[in-house]
Coordinates of C-alpha atoms in Angstrom, one line a residue:
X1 CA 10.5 -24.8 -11.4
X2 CA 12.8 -23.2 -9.3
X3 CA 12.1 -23.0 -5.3
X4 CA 12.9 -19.6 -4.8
X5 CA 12.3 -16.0 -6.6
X6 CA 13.6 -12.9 -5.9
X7 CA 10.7 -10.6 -7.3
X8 CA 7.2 -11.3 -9.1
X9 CA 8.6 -10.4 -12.6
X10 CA 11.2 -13.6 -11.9
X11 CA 8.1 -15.5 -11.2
X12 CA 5.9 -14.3 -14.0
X13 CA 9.0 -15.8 -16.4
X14 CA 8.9 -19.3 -14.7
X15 CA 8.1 -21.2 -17.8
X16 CA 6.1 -23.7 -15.1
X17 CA 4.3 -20.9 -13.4
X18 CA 3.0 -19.3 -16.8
X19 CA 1.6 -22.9 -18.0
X20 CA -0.5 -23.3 -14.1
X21 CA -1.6 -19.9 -14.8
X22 CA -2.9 -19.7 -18.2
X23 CA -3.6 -23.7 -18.4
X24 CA -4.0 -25.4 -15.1
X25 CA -4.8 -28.9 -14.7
X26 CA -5.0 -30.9 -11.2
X27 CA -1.4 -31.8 -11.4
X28 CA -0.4 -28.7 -11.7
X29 CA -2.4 -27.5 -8.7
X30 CA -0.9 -29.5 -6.8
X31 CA 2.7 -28.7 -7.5
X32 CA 2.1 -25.3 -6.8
X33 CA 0.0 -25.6 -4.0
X34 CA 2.5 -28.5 -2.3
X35 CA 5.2 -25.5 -3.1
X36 CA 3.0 -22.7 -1.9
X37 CA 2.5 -24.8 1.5
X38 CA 6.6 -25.5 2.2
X39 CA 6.5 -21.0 1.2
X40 CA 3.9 -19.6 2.8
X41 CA 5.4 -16.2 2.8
X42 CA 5.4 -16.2 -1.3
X43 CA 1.7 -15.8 -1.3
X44 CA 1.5 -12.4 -2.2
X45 CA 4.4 -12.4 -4.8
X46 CA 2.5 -15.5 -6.3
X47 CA -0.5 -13.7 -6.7
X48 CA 1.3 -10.6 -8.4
X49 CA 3.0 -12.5 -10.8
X50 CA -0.7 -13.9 -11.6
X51 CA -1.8 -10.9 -12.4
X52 CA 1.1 -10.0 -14.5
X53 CA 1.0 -13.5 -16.3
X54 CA -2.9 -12.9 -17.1
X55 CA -2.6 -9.0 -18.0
X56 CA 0.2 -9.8 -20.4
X57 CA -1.4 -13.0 -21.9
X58 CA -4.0 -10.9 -23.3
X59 CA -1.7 -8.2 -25.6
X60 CA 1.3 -11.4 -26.0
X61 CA 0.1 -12.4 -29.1
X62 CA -0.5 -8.8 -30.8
X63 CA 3.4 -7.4 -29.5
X64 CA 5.6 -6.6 -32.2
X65 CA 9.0 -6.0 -32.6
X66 CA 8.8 -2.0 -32.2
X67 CA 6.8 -2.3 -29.2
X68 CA 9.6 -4.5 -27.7
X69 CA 12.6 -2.0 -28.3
X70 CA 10.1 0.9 -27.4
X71 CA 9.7 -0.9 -23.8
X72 CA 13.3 -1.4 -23.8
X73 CA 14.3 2.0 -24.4
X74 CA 11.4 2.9 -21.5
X75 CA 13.4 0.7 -18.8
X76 CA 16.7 1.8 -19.5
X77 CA 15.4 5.4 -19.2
X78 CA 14.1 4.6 -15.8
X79 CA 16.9 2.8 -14.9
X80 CA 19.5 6.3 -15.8
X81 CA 17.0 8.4 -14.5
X82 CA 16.3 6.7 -11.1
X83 CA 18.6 7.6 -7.8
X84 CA 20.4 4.2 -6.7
X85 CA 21.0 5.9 -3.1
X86 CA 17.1 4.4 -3.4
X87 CA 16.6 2.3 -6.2
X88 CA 19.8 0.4 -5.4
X89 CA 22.1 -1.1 -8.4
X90 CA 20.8 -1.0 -11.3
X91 CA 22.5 -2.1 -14.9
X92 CA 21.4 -1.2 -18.7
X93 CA 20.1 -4.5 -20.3
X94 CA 20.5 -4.8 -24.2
X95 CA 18.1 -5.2 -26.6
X96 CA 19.4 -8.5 -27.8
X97 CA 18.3 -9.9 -24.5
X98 CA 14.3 -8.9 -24.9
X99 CA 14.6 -10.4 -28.5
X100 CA 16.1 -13.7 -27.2
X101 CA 13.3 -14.1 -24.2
X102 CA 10.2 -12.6 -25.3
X103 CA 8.1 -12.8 -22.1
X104 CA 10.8 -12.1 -19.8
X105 CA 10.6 -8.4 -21.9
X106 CA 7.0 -8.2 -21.6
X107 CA 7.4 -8.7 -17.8
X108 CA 9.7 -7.2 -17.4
X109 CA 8.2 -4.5 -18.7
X110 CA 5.0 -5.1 -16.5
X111 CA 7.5 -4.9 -13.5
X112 CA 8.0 -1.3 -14.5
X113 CA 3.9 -0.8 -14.6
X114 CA 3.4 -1.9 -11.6
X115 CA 6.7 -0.4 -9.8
X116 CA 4.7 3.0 -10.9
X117 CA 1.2 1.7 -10.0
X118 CA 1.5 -0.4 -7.2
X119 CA 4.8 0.5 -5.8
X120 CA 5.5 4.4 -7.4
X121 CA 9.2 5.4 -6.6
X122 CA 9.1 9.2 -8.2
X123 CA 12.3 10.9 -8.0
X124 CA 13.2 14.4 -8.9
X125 CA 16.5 15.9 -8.8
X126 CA 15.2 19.5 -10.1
X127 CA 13.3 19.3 -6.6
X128 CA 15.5 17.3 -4.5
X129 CA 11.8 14.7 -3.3
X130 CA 11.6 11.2 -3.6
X131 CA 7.5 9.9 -3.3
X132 CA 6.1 6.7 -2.8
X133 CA 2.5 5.7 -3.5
X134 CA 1.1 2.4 -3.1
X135 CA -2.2 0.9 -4.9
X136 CA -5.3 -0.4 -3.7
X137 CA -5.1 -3.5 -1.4
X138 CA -0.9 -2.6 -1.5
X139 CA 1.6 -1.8 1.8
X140 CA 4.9 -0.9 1.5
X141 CA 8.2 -0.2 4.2
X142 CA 9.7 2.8 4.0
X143 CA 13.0 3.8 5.4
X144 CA 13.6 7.6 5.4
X145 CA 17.4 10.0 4.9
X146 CA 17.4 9.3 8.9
X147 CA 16.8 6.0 9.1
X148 CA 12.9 6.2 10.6
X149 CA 10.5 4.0 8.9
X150 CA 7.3 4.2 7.7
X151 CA 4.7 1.6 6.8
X152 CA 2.4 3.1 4.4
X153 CA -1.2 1.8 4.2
X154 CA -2.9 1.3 1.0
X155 CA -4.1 3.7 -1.4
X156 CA -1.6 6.4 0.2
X157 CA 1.3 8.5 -0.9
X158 CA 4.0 9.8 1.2
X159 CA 6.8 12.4 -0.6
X160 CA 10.0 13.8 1.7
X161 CA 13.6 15.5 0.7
X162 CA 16.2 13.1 -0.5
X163 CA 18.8 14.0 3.0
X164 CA 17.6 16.8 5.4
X165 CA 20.5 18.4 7.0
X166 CA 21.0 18.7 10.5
X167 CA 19.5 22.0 10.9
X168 CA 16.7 21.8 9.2
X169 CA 13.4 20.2 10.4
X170 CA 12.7 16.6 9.1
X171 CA 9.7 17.4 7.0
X172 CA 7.0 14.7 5.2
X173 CA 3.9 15.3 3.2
X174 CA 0.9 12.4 3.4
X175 CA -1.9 11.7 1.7
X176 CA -3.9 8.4 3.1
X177 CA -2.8 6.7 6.2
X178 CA 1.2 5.3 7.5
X179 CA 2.8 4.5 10.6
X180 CA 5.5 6.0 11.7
X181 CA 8.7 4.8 13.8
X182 CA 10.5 8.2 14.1
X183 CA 14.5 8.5 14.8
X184 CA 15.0 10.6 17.7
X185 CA 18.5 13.0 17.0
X186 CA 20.3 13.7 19.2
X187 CA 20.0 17.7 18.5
X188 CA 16.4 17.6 18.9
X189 CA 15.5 17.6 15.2
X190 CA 11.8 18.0 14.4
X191 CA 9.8 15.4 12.9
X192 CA 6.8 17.1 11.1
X193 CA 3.7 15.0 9.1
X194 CA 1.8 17.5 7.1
X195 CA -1.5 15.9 5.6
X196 CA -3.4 16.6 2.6
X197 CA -5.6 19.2 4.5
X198 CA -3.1 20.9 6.2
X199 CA -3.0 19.3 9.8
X200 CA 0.7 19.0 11.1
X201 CA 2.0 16.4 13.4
X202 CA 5.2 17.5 15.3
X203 CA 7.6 14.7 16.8
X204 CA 10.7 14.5 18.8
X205 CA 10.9 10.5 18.6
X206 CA 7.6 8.3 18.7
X207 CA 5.3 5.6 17.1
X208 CA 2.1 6.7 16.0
X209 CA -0.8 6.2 12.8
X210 CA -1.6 9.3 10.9
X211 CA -4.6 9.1 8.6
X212 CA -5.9 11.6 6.2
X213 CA -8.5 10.9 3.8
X214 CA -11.6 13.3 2.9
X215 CA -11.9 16.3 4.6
X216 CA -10.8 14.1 8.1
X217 CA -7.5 13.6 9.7
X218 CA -6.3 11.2 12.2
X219 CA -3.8 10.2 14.9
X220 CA -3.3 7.9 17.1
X221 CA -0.4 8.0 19.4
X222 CA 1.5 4.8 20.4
X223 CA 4.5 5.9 22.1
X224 CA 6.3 9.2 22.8
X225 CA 4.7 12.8 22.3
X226 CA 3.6 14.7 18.8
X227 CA 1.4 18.1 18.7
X228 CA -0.8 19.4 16.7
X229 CA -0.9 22.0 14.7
X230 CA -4.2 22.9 12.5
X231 CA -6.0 25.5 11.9
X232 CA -9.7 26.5 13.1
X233 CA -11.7 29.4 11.9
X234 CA -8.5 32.2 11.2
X235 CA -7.3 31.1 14.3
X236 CA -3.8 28.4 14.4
X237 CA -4.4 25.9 16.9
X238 CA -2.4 23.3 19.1
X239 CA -2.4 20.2 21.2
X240 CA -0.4 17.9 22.5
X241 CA -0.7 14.6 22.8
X242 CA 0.0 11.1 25.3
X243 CA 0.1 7.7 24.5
X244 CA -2.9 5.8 24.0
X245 CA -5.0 8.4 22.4
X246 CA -6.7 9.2 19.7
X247 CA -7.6 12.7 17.8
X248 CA -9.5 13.6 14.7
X249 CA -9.7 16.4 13.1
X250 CA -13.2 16.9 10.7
X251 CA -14.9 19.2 8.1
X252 CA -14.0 22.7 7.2
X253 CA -14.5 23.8 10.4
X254 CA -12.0 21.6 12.0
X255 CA -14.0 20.3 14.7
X256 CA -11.8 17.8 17.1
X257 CA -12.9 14.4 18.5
X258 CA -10.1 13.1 21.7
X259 CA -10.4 10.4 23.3
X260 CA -8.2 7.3 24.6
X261 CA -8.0 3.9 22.7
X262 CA -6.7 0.7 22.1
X263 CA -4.1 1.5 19.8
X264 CA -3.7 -1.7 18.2
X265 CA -7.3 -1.3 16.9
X266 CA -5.6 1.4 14.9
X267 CA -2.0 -0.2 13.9
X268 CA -3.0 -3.9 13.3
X269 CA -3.2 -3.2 9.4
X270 CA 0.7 -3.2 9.3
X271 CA 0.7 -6.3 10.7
X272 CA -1.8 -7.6 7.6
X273 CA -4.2 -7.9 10.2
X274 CA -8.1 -6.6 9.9
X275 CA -9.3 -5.6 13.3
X276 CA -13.5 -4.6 13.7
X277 CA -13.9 -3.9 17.7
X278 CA -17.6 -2.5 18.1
X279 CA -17.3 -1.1 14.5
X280 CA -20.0 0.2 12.8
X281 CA -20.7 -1.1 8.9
X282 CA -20.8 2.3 7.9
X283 CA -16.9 2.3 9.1
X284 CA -16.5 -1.2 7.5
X285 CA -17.8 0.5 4.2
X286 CA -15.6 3.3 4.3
X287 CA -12.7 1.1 4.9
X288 CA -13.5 -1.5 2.0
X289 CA -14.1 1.8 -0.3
X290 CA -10.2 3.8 1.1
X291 CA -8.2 1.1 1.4
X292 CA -9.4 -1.3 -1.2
X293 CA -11.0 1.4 -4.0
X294 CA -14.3 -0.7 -4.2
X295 CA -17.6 1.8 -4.3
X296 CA -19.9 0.5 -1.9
X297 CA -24.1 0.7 -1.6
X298 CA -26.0 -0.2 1.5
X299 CA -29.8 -0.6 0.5
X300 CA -31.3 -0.1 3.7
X301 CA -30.5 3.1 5.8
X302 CA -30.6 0.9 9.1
X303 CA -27.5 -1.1 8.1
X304 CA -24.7 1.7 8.4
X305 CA -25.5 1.2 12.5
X306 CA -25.3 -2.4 12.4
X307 CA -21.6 -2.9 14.3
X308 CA -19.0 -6.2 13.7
X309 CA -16.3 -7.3 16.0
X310 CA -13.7 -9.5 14.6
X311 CA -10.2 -10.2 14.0
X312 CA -8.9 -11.4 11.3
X313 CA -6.0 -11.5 8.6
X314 CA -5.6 -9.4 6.0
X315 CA -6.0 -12.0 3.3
X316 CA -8.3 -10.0 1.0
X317 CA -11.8 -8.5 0.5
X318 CA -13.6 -11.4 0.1
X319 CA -12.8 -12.9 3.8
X320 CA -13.5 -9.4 5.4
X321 CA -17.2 -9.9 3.3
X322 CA -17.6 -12.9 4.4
X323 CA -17.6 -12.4 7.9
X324 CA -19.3 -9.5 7.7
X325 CA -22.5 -11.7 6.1
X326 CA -22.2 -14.5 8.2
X327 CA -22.0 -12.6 11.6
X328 CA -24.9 -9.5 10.6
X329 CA -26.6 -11.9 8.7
X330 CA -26.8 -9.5 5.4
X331 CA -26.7 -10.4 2.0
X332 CA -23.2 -9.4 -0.1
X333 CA -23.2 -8.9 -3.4
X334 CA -19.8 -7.9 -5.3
X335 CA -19.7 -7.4 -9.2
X336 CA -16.2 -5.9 -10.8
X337 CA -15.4 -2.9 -8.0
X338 CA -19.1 -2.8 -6.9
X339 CA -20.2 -4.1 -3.4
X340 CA -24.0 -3.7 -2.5
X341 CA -24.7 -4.7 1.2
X342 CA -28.9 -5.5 1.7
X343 CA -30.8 -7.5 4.7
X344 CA -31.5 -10.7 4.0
X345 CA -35.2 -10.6 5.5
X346 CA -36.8 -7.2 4.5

């Protein structure tokens, strides 16, 4: 085994890693736990490359020749067709090579799924956009044409120019939730979020968390000054905003909710962390069913006001769901993407 990989698809081709995968023994545990323990920071890149070992194991057998050159042809494709102002250098890789090292094709090949699943890059020179989406349970940094950056939550998708010029307003389109760490110019160029349903954030240089899911958007300010723009009734309204607080804007008639709050309540998820502070397990539901994409059923109508404080790491659903039954005393069940929440003594 080698000590360090670049990627999961480097992983997934580890000859060692493939055999503790799809045949572990104790011995093998150990190994890879001893290794996991000096490279703690691998843990997430180990667990894709699982997924990609045990996804591929189940077609490995049936792949045939034409299947191989077909994948092939599909990366090389990507590989023209992709901008390497983002993508960075990229080169063609023969055919001879996926014929020499079958599995390193197939991942290879599932490195390409899940950069458009997981990780989506979609660039389009007709319209001049690049997009990034990220999958359930998934985060990803982002640095924009002016050097801001973005963390975008899970289950989100964020799609801006490939440059903006300097006269032109710095313009982003959201769907789910990021944070953003804008670049102020020195000209005074706007920064403008636009959500899914229509709210725009305007910024001249800040940090803040913009989240837009449903028929409700949010934003929290951290630091500088963003307004509002949204509209209510046929009417275009505006606010602006300080640090430290919070607005939502709800339903069709786009009622608005302000109020100040600890931002990091709001922010901790870029920093893998899972913060609950008075939070109600309705809230914990929608969370688990946004960020995560599991559909959730609470069997009792008095347990969506049953509230959780907590902090913990972001180190999957089953920790979050654990707490949650130990400290509200509720029985968890989870089956596939299914989680039904009931009380324990009925």
């Amino acid at each position: 085994m080698k000590y360090q990989y670049e990627n999961a698809s480097d992983l997934a081709v580890d000859e060692d890693f493939i055999q503790w995968v799809k045949s572990p023994t104790p011995e093998r545990d150990l190994i890879w736990k001893t290794w996991l323990q000096q490279y703690p920071f691998h843990r997430e890149l180990v667990e894709e490359a699982r997924q990609m070992v045990l996804l591929l194991s189940e077609d490995e057998d049936e792949l045939h020749d034409f299947e191989l050159e077909a994948m092939w042809e599909q990366l090389n494709q990507t590989i023209r067709e992709d901008d390497p102002r983002h993508l960075g250098e990229a080169s063609v890789v023969s055919l001879d090579f996926w014929q020499r090292n079958r599995m390193a094709a197939i991942a290879a090949s599932a490195s390409l799924l899940l950069l458009l699943s997981a990780f989506f890059i979609y660039s389009s020179l007709q319209n001049n956009t690049v997009e990034y989406a990220t999958a359930y349970g998934a985060k990803r940094t982002i640095q924009l044409p002016d050097k801001s950056v973005v963390v975008l939550n899970s289950n989100s998708r964020i799609s801006f120019p490939h440059e903006w010029s300097e006269s032109e307003v710095r313009f982003v389109q959201l769907e789910g939730e990021a944070f953003f760490e804008v670049t102020h110019k020195e000209n005074d160029q706007k920064f403008v979020v636009q959500t899914a349903d229509g709210v725009r954030v305007e910024v001249l240089g800040t940090a803040f968390d913009v989240s837009s899911r449903g028929a409700r958007s949010r934003v929290v300010l951290a630091s500088g000054k963003v307004r509002l723009n949204y509209e209510q009734g046929n009417e275009e309204k505006q606010l602006v905003m300080k640090p430290g607080e919070l607005v939502e804007v709800s339903g069709t008639t786009a009622s608005i909710t302000r109020k100040d709050v600890r931002t990091e309540l709001y922010t901790s998820w870029k920093e893998n962390k899972v913060v609950f502070e008075n939070t109600s397990l309705q809230e914990i539901a929608a969370m688990l069913e946004d960020v995560y994409g599991y559909e959730v059923t609470m069997k009792e109508a008095s347990l969506v006001d049953m509230k959780l404080t907590a902090h913990l790491d972001d180190s999957g659903v089953d920790n979050i769901l654990e707490t949650v039954s130990e400290t509200l005393g509720v029985t968890i069940e989870k089956q596939n993407q299914e989680i039904t929440i009931s009380l324990t003594n009925k």
